[in-house]
Short mmCIF file of C-alpha atoms in Angstrom, two decimals:
data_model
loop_
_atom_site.label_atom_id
_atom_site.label_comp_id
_atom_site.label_asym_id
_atom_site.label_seq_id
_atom_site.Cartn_x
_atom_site.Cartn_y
_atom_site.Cartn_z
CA UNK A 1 71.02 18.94 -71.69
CA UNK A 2 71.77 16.18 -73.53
CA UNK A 3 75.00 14.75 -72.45
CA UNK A 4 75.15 11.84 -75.13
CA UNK A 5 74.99 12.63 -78.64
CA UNK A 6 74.52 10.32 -81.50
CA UNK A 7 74.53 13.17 -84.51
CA UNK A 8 73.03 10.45 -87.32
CA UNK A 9 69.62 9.20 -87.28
CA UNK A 10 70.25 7.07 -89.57
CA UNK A 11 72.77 4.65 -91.49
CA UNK A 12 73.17 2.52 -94.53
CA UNK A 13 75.45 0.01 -95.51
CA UNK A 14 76.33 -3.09 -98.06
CA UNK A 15 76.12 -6.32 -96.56
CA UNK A 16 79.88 -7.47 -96.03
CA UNK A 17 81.08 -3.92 -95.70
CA UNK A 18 81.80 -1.74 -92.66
CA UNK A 19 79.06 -0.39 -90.72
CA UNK A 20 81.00 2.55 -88.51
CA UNK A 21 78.49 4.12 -85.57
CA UNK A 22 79.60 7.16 -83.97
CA UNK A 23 78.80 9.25 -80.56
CA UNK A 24 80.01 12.20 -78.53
CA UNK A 25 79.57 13.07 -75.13
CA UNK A 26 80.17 16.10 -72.74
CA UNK A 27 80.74 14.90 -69.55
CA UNK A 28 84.30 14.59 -68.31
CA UNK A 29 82.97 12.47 -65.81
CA UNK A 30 82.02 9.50 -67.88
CA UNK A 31 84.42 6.63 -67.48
CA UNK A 32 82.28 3.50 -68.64
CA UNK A 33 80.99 3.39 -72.03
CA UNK A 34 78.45 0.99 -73.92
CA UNK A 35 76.72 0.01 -77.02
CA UNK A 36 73.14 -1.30 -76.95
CA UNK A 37 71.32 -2.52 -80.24
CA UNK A 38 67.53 -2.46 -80.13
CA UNK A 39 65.14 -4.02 -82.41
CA UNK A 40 61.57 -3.49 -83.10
CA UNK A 41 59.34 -4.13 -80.48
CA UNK A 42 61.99 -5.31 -77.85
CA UNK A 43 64.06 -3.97 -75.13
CA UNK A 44 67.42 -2.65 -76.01
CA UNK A 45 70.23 -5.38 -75.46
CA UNK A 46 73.83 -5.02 -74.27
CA UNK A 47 76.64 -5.41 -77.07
CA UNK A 48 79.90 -4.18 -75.94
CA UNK A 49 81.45 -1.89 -73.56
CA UNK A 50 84.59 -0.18 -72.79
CA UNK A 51 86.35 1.48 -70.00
CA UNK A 52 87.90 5.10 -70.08
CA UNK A 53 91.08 3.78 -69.16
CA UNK A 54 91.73 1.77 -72.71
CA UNK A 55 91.00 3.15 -76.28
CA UNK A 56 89.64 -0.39 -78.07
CA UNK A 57 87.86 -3.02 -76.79
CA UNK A 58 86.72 -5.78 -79.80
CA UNK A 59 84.47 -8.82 -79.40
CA UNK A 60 83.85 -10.62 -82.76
CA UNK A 61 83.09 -8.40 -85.73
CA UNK A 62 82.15 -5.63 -83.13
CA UNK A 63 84.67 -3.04 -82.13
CA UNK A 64 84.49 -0.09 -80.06
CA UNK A 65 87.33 2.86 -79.90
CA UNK A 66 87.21 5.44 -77.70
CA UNK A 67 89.36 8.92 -77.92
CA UNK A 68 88.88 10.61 -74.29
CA UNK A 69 90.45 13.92 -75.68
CA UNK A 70 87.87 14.43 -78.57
CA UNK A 71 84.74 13.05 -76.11
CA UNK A 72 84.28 10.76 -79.40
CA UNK A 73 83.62 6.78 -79.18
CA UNK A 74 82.53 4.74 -82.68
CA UNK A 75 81.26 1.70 -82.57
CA UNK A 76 83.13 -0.33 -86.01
CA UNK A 77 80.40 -3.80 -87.09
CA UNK A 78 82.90 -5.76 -89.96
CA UNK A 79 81.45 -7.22 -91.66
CA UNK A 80 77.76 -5.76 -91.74
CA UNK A 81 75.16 -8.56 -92.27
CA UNK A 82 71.45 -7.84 -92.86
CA UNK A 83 70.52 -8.91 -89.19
CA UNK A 84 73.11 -6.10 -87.61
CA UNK A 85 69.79 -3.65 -89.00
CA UNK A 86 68.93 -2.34 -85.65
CA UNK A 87 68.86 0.95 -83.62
CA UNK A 88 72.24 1.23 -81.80
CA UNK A 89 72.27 3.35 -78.97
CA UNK A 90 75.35 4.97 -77.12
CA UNK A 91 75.51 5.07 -73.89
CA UNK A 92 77.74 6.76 -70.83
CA UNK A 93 78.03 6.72 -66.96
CA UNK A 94 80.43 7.34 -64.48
CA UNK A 95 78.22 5.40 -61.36
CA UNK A 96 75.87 2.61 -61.15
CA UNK A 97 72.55 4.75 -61.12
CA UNK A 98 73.22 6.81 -64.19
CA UNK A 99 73.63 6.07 -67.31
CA UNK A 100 73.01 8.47 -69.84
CA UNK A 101 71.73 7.15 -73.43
CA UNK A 102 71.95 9.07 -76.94
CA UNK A 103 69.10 9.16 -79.13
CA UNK A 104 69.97 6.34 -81.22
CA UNK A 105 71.30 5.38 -84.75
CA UNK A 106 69.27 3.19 -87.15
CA UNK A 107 71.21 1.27 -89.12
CA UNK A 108 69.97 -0.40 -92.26
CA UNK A 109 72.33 -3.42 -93.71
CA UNK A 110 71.33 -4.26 -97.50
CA UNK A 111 71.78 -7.50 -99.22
CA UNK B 1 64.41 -17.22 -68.80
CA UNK B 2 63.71 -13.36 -69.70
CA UNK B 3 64.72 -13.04 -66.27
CA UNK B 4 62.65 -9.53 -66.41
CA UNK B 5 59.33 -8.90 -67.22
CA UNK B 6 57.21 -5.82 -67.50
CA UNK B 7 53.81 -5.56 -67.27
CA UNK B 8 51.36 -4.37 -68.86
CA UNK B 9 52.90 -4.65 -72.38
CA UNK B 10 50.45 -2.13 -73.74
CA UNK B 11 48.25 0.55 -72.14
CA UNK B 12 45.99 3.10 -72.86
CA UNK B 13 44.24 5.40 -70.38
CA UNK B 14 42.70 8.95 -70.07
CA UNK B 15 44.43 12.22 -68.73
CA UNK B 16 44.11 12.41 -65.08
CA UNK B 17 43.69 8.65 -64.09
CA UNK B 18 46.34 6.89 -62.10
CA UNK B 19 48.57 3.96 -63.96
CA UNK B 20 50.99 2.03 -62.40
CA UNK B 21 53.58 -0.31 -64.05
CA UNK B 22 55.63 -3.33 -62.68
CA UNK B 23 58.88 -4.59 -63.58
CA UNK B 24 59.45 -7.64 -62.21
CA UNK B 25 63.06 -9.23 -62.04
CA UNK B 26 64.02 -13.23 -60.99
CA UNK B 27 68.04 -12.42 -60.93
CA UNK B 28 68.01 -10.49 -57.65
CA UNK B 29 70.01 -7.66 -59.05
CA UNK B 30 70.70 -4.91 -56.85
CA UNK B 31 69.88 -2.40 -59.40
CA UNK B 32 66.60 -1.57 -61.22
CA UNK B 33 65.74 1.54 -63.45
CA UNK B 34 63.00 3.05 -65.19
CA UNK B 35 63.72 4.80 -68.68
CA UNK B 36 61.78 6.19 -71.12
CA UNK B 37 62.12 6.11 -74.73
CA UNK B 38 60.83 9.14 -77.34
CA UNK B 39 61.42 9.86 -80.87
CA UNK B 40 64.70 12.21 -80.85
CA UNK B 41 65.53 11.65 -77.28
CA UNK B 42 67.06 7.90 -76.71
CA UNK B 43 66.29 6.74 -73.60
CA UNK B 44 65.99 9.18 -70.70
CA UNK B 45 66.17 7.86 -66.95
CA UNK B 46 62.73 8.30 -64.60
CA UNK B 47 63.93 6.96 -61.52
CA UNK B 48 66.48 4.15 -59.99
CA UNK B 49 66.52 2.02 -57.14
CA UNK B 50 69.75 0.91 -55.67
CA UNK B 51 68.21 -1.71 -52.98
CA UNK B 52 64.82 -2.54 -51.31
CA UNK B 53 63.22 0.49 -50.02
CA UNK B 54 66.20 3.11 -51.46
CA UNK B 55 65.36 5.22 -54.34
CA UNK B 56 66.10 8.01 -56.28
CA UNK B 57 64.86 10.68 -59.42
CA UNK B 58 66.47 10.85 -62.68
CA UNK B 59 66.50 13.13 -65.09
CA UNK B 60 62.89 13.13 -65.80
CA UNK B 61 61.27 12.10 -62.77
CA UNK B 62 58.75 14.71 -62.57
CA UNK B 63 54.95 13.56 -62.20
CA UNK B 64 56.45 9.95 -61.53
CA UNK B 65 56.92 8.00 -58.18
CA UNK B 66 58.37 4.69 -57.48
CA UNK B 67 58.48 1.89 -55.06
CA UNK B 68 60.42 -1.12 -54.18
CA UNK B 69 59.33 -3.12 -51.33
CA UNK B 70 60.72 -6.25 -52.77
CA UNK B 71 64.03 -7.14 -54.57
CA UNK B 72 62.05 -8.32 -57.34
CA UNK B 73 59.52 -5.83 -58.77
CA UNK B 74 59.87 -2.16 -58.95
CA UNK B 75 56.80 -0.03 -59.70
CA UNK B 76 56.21 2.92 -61.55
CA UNK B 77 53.43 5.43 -60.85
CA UNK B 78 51.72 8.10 -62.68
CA UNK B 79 50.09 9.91 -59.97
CA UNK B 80 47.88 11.92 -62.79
CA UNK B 81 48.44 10.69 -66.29
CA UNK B 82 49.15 13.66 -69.09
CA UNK B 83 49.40 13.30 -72.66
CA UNK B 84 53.05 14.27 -72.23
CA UNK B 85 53.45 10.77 -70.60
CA UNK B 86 52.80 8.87 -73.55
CA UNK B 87 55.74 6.96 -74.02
CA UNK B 88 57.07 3.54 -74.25
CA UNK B 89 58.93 2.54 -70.78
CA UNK B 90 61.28 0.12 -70.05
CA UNK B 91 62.78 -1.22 -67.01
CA UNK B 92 66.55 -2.02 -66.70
CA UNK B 93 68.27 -4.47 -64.23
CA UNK B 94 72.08 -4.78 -63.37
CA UNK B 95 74.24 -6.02 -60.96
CA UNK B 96 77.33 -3.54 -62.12
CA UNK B 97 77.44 -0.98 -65.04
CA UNK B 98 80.24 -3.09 -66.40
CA UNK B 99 77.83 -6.19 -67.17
CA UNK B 100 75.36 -3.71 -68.90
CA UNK B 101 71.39 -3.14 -68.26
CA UNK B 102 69.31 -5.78 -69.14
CA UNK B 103 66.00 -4.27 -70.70
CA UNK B 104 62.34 -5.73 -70.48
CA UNK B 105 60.01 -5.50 -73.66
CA UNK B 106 58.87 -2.57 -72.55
CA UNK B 107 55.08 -0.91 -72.05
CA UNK B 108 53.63 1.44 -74.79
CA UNK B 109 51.66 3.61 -72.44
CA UNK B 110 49.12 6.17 -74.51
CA UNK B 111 47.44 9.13 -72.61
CA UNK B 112 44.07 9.87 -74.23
#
């Protein structure tokens, strides 16, 4: 039962355009949201987050909006830049000793 | 200053043998986790540990055990490897969900 969903495997963009990563989840329970990029040979790494109680959260050309009543959160990268090409995962929790991941996008940023 | 570690990086042992893998942490975060990662699944949790000595399964925990004696390292057994266990595993560390995880390299493990 996978509770996080990431629906595209994969994703390619121009360099200097807008990279938009989405996910869906379904569990009501899930109040704390995050974003985790992962590259080759490493351990994923923390990028943003957001709380159920607010709807954007932005830090630098990364911004995440969340829309409780669709169980939809994206994950907007402007602009893209070649070193952005990563893995993003989604991920969800509603304690401290779960968090549930999705299966990961892999985004691709051309020069 | 990785602040976590895993060891081995890279592993390869027969069906049936025993493995064990450490995560060791120098933050003294209250929390430490054990995921896996496979192709079309993201990363799905093994088992967590919420203080020295207090564990619990996740949502793949069969055929694994854990232990924490220590604040610092948190081991992960295969009590009888399977070829189903091949996997790369990392371990997580946090001191609240609203900090994020902070991932080690991870271990390829390979069941031959």
């Amino acid at each position: 039962d996978q509770q996080v969903k990431q629906n595209s495997p994969s994703l390619s963009v121009q360099e200097g355009r807008i990279s938009i990563l989405n996910c869906d989840y379904t569990n009501s329970m899930f109040d704390y949201f995050l974003w985790y990029k992962k590259y080759p040979a490493e351990g994923p790494t923390f990028l943003i987050s957001i709380s159920s109680i607010k709807d954007k959260n932005e830090d630098g050309r990364f911004t995440v909006f969340l829309n409780k009543s669709a169980k939809h959160l994206s994950l907007h990268i402007v602009p893209s830049q070649p070193g952005d090409s990563a893995v993003y995962f989604c991920a969800a929790s509603y304690n401290n000793n779960d968090m549930r991941f999705g299966a990961g996008t892999r985004l691709t940023v051309k020069p | 200053d990785a602040g976590i570690t895993q060891s081995p990086r890279h592993k390869v042992t027969e069906t049936g043998t025993p493995v064990t893998l450490r995560c060791h942490q120098t933050e003294n975060h209250r929390y430490m986790y054990w995921y896996r990662q496979d192709p079309g699944h993201g990363l799905r949790l093994i088992h967590y540990s919420y203080g020295v000595k207090d564990t619990d399964k996740g949502e793949v925990s069969d055929g694994y055990s854990v232990s924490r004696s220590k604040t610092e390292d948190f081991l992960l057994t295969l009590e009888s490897a399977t070829s189903s266990q091949t996997s790369v595993y990392f371990c997580a560390i946090s001191e609240a969900r609203e900090y994020g995880y902070t991932f080690g390299s991870g271990t390829r493990l390979t069941v031959v």
